Tab-separated table of C-alpha atoms in Angstrom:
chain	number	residue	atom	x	y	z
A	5	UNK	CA	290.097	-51.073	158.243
A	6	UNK	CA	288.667	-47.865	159.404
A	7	UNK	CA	285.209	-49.670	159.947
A	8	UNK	CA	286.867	-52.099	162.143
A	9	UNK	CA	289.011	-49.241	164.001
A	10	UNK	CA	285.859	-47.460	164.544
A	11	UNK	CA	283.889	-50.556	165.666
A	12	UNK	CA	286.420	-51.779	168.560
A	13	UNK	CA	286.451	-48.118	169.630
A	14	UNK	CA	282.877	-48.425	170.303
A	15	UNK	CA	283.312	-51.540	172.189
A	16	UNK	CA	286.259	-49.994	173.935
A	17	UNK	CA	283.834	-47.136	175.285
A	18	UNK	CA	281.120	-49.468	175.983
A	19	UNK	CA	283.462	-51.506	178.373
A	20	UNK	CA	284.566	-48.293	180.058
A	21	UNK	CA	281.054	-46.937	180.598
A	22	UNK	CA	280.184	-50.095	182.169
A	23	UNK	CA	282.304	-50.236	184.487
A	24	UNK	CA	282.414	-46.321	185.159
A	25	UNK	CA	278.672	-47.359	186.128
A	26	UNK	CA	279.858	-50.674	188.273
A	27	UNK	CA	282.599	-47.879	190.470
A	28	UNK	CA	279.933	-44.995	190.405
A	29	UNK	CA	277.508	-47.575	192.030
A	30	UNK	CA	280.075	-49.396	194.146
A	31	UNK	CA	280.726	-45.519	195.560
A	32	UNK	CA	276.835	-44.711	196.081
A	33	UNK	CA	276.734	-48.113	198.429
A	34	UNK	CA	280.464	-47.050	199.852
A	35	UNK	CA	278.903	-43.627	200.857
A	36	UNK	CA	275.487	-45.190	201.903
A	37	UNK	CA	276.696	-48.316	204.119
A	38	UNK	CA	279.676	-46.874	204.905
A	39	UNK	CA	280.710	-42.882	205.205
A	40	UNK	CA	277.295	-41.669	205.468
A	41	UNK	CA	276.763	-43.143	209.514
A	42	UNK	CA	279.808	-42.430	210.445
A	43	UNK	CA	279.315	-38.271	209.296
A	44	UNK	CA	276.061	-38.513	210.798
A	45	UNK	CA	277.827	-39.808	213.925
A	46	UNK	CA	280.474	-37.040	214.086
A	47	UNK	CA	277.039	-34.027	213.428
A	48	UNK	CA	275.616	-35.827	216.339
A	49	UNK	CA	278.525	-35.408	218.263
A	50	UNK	CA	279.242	-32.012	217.371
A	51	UNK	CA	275.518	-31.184	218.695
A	52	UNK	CA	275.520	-33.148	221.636
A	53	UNK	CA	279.355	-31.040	222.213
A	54	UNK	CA	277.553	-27.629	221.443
A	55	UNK	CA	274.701	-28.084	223.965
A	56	UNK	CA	277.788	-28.705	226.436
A	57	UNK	CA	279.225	-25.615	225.809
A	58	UNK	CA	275.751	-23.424	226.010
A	59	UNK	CA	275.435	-25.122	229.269
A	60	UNK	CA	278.895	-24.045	230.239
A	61	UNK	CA	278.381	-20.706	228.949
A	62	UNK	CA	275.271	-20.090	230.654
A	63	UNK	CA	276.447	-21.063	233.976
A	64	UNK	CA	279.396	-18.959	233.161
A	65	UNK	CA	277.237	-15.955	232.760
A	66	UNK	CA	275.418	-16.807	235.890
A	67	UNK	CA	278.408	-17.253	237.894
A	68	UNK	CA	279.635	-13.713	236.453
A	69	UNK	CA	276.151	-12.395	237.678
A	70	UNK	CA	276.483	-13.911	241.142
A	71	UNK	CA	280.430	-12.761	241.309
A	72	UNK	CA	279.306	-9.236	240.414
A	73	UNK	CA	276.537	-8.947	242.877
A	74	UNK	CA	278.891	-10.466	245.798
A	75	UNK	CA	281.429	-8.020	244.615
A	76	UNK	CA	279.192	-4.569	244.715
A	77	UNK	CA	278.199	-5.510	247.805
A	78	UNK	CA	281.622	-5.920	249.345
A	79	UNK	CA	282.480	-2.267	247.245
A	80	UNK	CA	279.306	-1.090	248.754
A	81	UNK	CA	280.520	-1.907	252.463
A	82	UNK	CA	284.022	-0.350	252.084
A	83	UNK	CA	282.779	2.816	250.363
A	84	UNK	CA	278.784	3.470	251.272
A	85	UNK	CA	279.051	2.485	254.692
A	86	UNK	CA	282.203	4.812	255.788
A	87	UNK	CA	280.775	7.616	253.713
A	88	UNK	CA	277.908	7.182	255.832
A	89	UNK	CA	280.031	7.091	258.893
A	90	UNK	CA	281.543	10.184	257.857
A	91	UNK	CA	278.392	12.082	256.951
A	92	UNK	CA	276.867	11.181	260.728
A	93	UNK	CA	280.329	12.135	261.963
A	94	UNK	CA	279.864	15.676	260.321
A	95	UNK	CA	276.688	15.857	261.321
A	96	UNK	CA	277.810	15.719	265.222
A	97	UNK	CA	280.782	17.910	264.888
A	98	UNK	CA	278.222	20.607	263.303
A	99	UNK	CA	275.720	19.791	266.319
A	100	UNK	CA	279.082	20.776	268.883
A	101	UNK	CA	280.267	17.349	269.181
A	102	UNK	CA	284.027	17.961	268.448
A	103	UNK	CA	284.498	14.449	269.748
A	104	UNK	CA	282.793	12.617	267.361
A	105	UNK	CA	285.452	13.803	264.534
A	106	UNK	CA	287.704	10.915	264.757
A	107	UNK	CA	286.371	8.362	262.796
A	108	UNK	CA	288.066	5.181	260.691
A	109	UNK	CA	287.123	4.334	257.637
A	110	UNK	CA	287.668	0.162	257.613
A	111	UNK	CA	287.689	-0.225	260.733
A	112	UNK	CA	283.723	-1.353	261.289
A	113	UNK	CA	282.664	1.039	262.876
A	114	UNK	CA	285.567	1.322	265.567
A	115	UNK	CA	286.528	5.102	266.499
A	116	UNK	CA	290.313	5.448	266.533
A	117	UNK	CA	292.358	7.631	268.559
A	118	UNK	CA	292.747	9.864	266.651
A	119	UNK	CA	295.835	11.489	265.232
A	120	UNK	CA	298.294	10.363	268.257
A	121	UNK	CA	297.970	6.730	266.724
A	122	UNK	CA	299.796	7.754	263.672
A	123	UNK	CA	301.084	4.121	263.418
A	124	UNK	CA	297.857	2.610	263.277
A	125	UNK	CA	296.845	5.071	260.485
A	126	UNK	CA	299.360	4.456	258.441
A	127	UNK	CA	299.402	0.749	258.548
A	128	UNK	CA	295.347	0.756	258.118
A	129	UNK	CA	295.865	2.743	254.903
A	130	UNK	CA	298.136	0.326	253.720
A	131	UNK	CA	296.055	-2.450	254.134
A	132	UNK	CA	293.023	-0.199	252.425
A	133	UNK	CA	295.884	0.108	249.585
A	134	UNK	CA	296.110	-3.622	249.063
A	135	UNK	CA	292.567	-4.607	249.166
A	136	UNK	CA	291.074	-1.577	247.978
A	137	UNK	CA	290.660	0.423	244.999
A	138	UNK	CA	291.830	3.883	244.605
A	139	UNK	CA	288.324	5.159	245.809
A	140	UNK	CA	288.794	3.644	249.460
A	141	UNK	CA	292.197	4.992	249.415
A	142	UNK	CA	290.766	8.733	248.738
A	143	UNK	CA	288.415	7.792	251.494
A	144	UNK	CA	291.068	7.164	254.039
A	145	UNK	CA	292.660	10.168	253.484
A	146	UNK	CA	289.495	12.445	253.356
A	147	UNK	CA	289.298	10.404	256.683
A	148	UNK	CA	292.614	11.582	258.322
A	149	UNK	CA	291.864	14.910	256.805
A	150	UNK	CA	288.353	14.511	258.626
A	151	UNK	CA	290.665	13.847	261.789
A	152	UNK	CA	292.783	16.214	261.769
A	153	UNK	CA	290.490	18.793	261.275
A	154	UNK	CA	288.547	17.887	264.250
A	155	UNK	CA	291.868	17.612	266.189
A	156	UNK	CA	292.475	21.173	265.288
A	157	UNK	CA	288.646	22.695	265.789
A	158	UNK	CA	289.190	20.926	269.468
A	159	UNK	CA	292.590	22.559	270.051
A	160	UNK	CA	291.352	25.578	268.834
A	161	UNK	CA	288.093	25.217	270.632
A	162	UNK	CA	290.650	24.312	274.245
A	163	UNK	CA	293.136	27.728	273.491
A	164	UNK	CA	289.539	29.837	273.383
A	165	UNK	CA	288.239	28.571	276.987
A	166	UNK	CA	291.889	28.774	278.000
A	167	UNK	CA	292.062	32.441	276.692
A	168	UNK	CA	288.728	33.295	278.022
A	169	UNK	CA	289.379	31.653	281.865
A	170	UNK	CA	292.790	33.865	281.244
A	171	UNK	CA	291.723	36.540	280.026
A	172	UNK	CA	288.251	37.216	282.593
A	173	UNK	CA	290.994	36.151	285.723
A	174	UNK	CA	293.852	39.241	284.426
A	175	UNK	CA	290.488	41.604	283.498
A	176	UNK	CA	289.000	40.770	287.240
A	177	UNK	CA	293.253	41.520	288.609
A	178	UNK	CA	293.233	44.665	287.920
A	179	UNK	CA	289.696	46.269	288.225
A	180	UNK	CA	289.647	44.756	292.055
A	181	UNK	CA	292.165	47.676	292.973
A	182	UNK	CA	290.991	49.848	291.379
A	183	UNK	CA	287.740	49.993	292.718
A	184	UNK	CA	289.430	49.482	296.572
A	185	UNK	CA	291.515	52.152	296.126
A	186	UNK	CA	288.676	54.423	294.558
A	187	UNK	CA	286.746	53.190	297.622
A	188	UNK	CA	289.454	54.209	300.029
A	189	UNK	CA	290.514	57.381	298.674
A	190	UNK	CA	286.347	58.783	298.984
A	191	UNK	CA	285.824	57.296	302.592
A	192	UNK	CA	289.136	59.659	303.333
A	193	UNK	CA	290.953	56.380	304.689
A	194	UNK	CA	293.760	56.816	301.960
A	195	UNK	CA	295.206	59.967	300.710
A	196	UNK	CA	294.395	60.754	296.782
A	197	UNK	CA	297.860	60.835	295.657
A	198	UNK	CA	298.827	57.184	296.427
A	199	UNK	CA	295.359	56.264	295.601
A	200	UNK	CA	295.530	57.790	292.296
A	201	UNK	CA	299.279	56.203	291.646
A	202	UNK	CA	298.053	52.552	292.435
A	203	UNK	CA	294.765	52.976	290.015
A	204	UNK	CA	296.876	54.473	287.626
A	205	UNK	CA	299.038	51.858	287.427
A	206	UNK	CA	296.382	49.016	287.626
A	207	UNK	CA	294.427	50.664	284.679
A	208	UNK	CA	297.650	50.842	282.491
A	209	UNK	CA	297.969	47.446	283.070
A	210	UNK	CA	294.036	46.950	282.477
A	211	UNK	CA	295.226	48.654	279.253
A	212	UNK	CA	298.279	46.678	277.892
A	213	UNK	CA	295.991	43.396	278.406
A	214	UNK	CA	292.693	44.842	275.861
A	215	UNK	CA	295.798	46.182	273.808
A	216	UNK	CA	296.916	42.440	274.034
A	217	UNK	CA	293.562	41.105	273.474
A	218	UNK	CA	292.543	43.385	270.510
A	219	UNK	CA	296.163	42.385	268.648
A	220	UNK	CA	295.093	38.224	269.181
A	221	UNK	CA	291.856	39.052	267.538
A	222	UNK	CA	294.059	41.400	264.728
A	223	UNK	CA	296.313	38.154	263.998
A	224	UNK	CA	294.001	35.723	263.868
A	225	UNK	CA	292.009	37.940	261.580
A	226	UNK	CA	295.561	38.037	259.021
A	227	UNK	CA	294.869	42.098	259.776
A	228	UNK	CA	297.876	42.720	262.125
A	229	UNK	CA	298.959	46.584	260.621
A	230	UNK	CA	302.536	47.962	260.798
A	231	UNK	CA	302.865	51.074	259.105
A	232	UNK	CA	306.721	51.358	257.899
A	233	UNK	CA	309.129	54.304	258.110
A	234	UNK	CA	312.823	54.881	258.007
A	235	UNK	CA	313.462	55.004	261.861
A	236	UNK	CA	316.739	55.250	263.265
A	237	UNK	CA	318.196	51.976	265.152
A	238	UNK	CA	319.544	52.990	267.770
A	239	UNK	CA	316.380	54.932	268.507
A	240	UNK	CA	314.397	52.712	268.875
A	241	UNK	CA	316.625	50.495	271.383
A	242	UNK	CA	316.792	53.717	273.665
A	243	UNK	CA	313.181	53.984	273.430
A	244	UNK	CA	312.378	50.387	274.541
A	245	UNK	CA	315.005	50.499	277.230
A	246	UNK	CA	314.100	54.112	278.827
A	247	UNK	CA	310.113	51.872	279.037
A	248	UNK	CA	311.525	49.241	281.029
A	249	UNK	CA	314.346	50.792	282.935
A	250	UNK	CA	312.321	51.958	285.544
A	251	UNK	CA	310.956	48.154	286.655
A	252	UNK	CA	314.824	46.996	286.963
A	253	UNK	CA	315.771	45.320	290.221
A	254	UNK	CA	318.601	47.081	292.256
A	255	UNK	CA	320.875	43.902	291.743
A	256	UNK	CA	320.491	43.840	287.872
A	257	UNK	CA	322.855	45.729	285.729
A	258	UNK	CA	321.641	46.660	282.710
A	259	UNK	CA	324.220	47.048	279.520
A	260	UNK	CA	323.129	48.783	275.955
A	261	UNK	CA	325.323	48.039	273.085
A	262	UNK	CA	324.046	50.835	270.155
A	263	UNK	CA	325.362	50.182	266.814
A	264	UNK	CA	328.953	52.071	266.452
A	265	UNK	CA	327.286	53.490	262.880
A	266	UNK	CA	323.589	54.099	263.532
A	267	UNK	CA	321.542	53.012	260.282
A	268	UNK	CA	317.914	53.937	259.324
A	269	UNK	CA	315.867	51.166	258.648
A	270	UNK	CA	312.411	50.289	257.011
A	271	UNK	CA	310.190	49.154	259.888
A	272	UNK	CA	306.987	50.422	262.154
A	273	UNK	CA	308.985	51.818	265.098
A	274	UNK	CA	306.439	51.716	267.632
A	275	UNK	CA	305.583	47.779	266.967
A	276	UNK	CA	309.127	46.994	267.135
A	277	UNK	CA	309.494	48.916	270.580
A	278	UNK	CA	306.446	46.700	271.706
A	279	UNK	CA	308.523	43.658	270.883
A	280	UNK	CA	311.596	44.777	272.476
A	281	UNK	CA	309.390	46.313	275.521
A	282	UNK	CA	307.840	42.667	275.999
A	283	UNK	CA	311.314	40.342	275.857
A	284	UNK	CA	313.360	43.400	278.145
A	285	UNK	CA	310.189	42.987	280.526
A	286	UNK	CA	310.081	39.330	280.666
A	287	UNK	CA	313.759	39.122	281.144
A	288	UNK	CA	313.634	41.882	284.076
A	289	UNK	CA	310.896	39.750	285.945
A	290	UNK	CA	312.907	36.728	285.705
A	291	UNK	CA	316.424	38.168	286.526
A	292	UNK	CA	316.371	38.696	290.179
A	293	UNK	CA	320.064	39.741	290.025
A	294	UNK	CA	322.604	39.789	287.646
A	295	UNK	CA	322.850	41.258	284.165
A	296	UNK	CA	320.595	42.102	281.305
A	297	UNK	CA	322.445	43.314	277.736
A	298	UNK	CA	320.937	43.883	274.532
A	299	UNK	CA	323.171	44.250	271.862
A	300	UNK	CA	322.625	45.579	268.338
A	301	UNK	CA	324.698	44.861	265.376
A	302	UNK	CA	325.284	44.082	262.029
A	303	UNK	CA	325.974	40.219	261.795
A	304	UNK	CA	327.947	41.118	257.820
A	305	UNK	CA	327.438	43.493	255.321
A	306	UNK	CA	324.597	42.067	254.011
A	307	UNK	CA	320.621	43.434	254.439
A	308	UNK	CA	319.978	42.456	258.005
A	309	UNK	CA	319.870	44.102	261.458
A	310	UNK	CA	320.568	41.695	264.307
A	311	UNK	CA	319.530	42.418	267.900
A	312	UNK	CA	320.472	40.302	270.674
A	313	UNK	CA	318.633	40.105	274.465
A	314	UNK	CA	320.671	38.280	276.942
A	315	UNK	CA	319.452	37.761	281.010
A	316	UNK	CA	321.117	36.127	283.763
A	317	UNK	CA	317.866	34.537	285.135
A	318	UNK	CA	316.301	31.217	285.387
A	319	UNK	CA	315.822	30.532	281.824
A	320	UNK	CA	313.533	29.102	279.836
A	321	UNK	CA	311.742	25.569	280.724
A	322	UNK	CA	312.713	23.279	278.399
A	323	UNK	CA	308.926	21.857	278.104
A	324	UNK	CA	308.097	25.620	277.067
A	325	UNK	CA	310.811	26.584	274.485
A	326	UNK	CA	309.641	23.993	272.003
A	327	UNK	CA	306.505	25.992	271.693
A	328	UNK	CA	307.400	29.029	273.252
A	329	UNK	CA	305.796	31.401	270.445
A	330	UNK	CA	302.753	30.083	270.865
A	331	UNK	CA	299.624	31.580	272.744
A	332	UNK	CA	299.318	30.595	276.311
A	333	UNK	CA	302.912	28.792	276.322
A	334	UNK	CA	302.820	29.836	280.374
A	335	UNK	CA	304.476	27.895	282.851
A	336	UNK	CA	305.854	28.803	286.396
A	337	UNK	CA	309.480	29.899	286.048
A	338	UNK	CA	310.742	29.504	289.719
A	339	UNK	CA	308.934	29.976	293.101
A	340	UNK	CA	306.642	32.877	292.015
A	341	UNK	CA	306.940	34.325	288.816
A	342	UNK	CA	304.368	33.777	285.961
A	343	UNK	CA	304.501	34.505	282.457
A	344	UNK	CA	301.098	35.977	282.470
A	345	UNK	CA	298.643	35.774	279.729
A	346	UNK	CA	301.280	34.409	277.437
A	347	UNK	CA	299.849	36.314	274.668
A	348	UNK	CA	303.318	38.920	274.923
A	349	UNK	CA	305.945	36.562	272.682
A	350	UNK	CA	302.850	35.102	270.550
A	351	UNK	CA	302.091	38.758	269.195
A	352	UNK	CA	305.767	39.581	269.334
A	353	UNK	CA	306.712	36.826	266.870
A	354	UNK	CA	303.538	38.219	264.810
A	355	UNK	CA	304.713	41.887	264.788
A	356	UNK	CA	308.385	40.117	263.519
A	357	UNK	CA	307.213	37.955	260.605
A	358	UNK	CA	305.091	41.201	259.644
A	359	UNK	CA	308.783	42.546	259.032
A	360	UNK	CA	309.520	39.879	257.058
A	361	UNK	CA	312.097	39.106	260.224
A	362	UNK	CA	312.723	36.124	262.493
A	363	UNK	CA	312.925	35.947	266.061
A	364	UNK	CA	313.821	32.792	268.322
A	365	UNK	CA	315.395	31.780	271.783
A	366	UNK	CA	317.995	29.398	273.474
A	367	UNK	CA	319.318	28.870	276.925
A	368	UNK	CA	322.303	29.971	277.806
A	369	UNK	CA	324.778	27.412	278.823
A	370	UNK	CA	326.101	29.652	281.520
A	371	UNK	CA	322.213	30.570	283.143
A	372	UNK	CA	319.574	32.868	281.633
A	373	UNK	CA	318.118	33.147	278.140
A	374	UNK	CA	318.877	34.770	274.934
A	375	UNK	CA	316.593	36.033	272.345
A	376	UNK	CA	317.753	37.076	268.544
A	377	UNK	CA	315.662	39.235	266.239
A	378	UNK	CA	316.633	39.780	263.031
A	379	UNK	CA	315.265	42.075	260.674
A	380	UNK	CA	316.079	43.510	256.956
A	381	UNK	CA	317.398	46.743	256.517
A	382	UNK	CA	314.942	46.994	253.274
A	383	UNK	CA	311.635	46.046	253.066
A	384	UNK	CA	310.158	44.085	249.892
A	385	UNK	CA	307.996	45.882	247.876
C-alpha cells in the first residue's frame, strides 16, 4: 500500500512539473511576443519625451539669457544714463553754470523747470515708482535734491549781486557829500560848521551801513554775538526812543508806554536798542503824520516781555510782509520813501531769535503797521 501511495505521488509530481514547464514556457513566449515590444515601445517613448524636454529646457535657458540681457540694458538706461546726466550736470554747476542744475532723471534727456513744476515732479516720480525699482526711485530724489540745491546756489548767487549793486549804490550815497562838502568848505565857498554837520552826518550813515554789512556777513557766518546782562526794561525803551526822537516829523506824536513795574531782564541791551532803533526809524519815515506808540508790557505772569510798535503810516505792502524778514525785502512804500538796503529787519529778526525771542508784523485794520517782539525774562542756560 505504501509502495503504491508512494508511486502515484511520483506520478502526481511528474504531471505537475510538466506542466509547471508547459506555463513557464507559455510565459517566456507571453513576455517575448507579447510584453517585451510593447515595454520597449513605452522606453522609446520615454526617450523620444526626454529629448523634448532638453530641447525645451535649453531654449528655456536661452530665452532666460536673452530676457536678462534685454532687461540690464533697460536697468542700465534708467540708472547709468541719468547718473551720467547728473555727473555732467555737476560738472557745469562746478564750472559756474548754475543753470545747468535742473535736470530729470526719466525724462530722456529733457531739462525740467525746475522746482516751480512741482506737479510734474511728483507725478514723474510716481511713474519712476511703478516701473522702477527702488534704485531709480533714490535717483529721483537725489534728482530733486540736485534741483533744489541749484535753485538755492542761484537764489543765493541773485541776493549776492543784489547786495553788492545795493550795497556799492548806498557806499557811493554817502561818500559823494562828503567829498563836496569837504571840497566846499577848503575853496571857502561854505562855512566849516555846516560843512562839518552835513559830513558828519553822511559818514554816520556811511557807518550804520558797514555796521549793517559786517552783521550780514556775522549771520550768515552762525557768529552773530550778544553778550547778556540783566538790563532794566524800561531802559532800554528810553534809550531807543531818545535815538530816534530827534528824526520825528512835527505832525507825529509820539506815545511811550513803560512798564508800571520795571523788571530786569537777561538780554544784550545794546542789540536790542538796535532792533528797536531800526522798527521806531522805519515807522518815523513812513508816518508822515499821525501817531507812533510803543508799548511795553507783560502779556501774563508767565516768562515773557512783550513790546508792541504801532504807526499811523502807509503800512506794509502786502507783496512784502510775506517775506518781510528777509534780506532785500525793499519795495517803494508811497511816492518817495524806500526801505533802503533792507538789511535793517533781516538782522533785527537775527538779533531776536539770538534771544531766543520772536518778532513779527501785521497791518493795522485802521492804517499803519504794528510790530510785536517778544522776549523771555530768563535766558536758557
Amino acid at each position: 500500500k505504501l509502495t503504491q501511495d508512494i508511486v502515484e505521488l511520483e506520478d502526481t509530481e511528474q504531471n505537475q512539473l510538466v506542466e509547471f514547464t508547459r506555463v513557464e514556457n507559455g510565459l517566456h513566449e507571453l513576455l517575448d511576443n507579447k510584453i517585451k515590444p510593447i515595454i520597449l515601445h513605452k522606453i522609446q517613448a520615454l526617450e523620444n519625451s526626454a529629448d523634448g524636454m532638453v530641447t525645451i529646457a535649453l531654449a528655456s535657458i536661452v530665452i532666460a539669457i536673452l530676457l536678462a540681457i534685454i532687461l540690464g540694458i533697460i536697468i542700465s538706461s534708467y540708472i547709468v544714463k541719468p547718473i551720467k546726466r547728473l555727473r555732467q550736470a555737476v560738472s557745469e554747476v562746478e564750472a559756474g553754470n548754475l543753470d545747468a542744475g535742473v535736470i530729470g532723471i526719466n525724462d530722456g534727456g529733457r531739462k525740467e523747470g525746475g522746482y516751480g513744476n512741482s506737479a510734474s515732479s511728483r507725478s514723474n516720480k510716481n511713474s519712476v515708482s511703478s516701473r522702477s525699482s527702488l534704485a531709480s526711485e533714490e535717483l529721483t530724489d537725489l534728482s530733486h535734491s540736485f534741483n533744489s540745491m541749484t535753485e538755492k546756489l542761484k537764489a543765493n548767487d541773485r541776493m549776492q549781486r543784489e547786495f553788492l549793486g545795493i550795497a556799492s549804490h548806498e557806499l557811493r550815497s554817502p561818500i559823494q557829500p562828503i567829498l563836496s562838502y569837504a571840497d566846499l568848505a577848503i575853496k571857502g565857498d561854505l562855512p566849516y560848521e555846516q560843512a562839518i554837520e552835513t559830513i558828519f552826518a553822511q559818514a554816520l550813515r556811511l557807518q550804520n551801513l558797514a555796521n549793517d554789512i559786517l552783521d550780514v556777513a556775522r549771520i550768515e557766518a552762525g557768529q552773530l554775538s550778544c553778550v547778556m546782562r540783566r538790563v532794566s526794561v524800561n531802559r532800554v525803551i528810553k534809550d531807543a526812543v531818545a535815538s530816534i526822537r530827534e528824526n520825528l516829523r512835527k505832525d507825529v506824536d509820539l506815545e511811550v508806554q513803560l512798564l508800571e513795574h520795571d523788571r530786569e531782564v537777561e538780554l544784550d541791551a545794546d542789540r536790542i536798542v538796535q532792533v528797536l532803533t531800526n522798527i521806531l526809524g522805519n515807522a518815523a519815515k513812513f508816518t508822515k503824520e499821525g501817531k507812533l506808540k510803543i508799548e511795553t508790557f507783560r502779556p501774563s505772569e508767565d516768562a515773557l516781555i512783550e513790546i508792541r510798535i504801532t504807526d499811523t503810516g502807509g503800512g506794509i505792502p502786502e507783496q512784502i510782509l510775506p517775506r518781510l524778514f528777509e534780506k532785500f525785502a525793499t519795495k517803494d512804500v508811497g511816492a518817495s520813501a524806500k526801505h533802503g538796503t533792507g538789511l535793517g529787519l533781516y538782522i533785527s529778526k537775527a538779533i531776536i531769535n539770538a534771544h531766543n525771542g520772536k518778532i513779527s508784523a501785521f497791518n493795522n485794520s485802521e492804517g499803519g503797521a504794528t510790530f510785536v517782539i517778544s522776549l523771555p525774562v530768563e535766558q536758557e542756560r
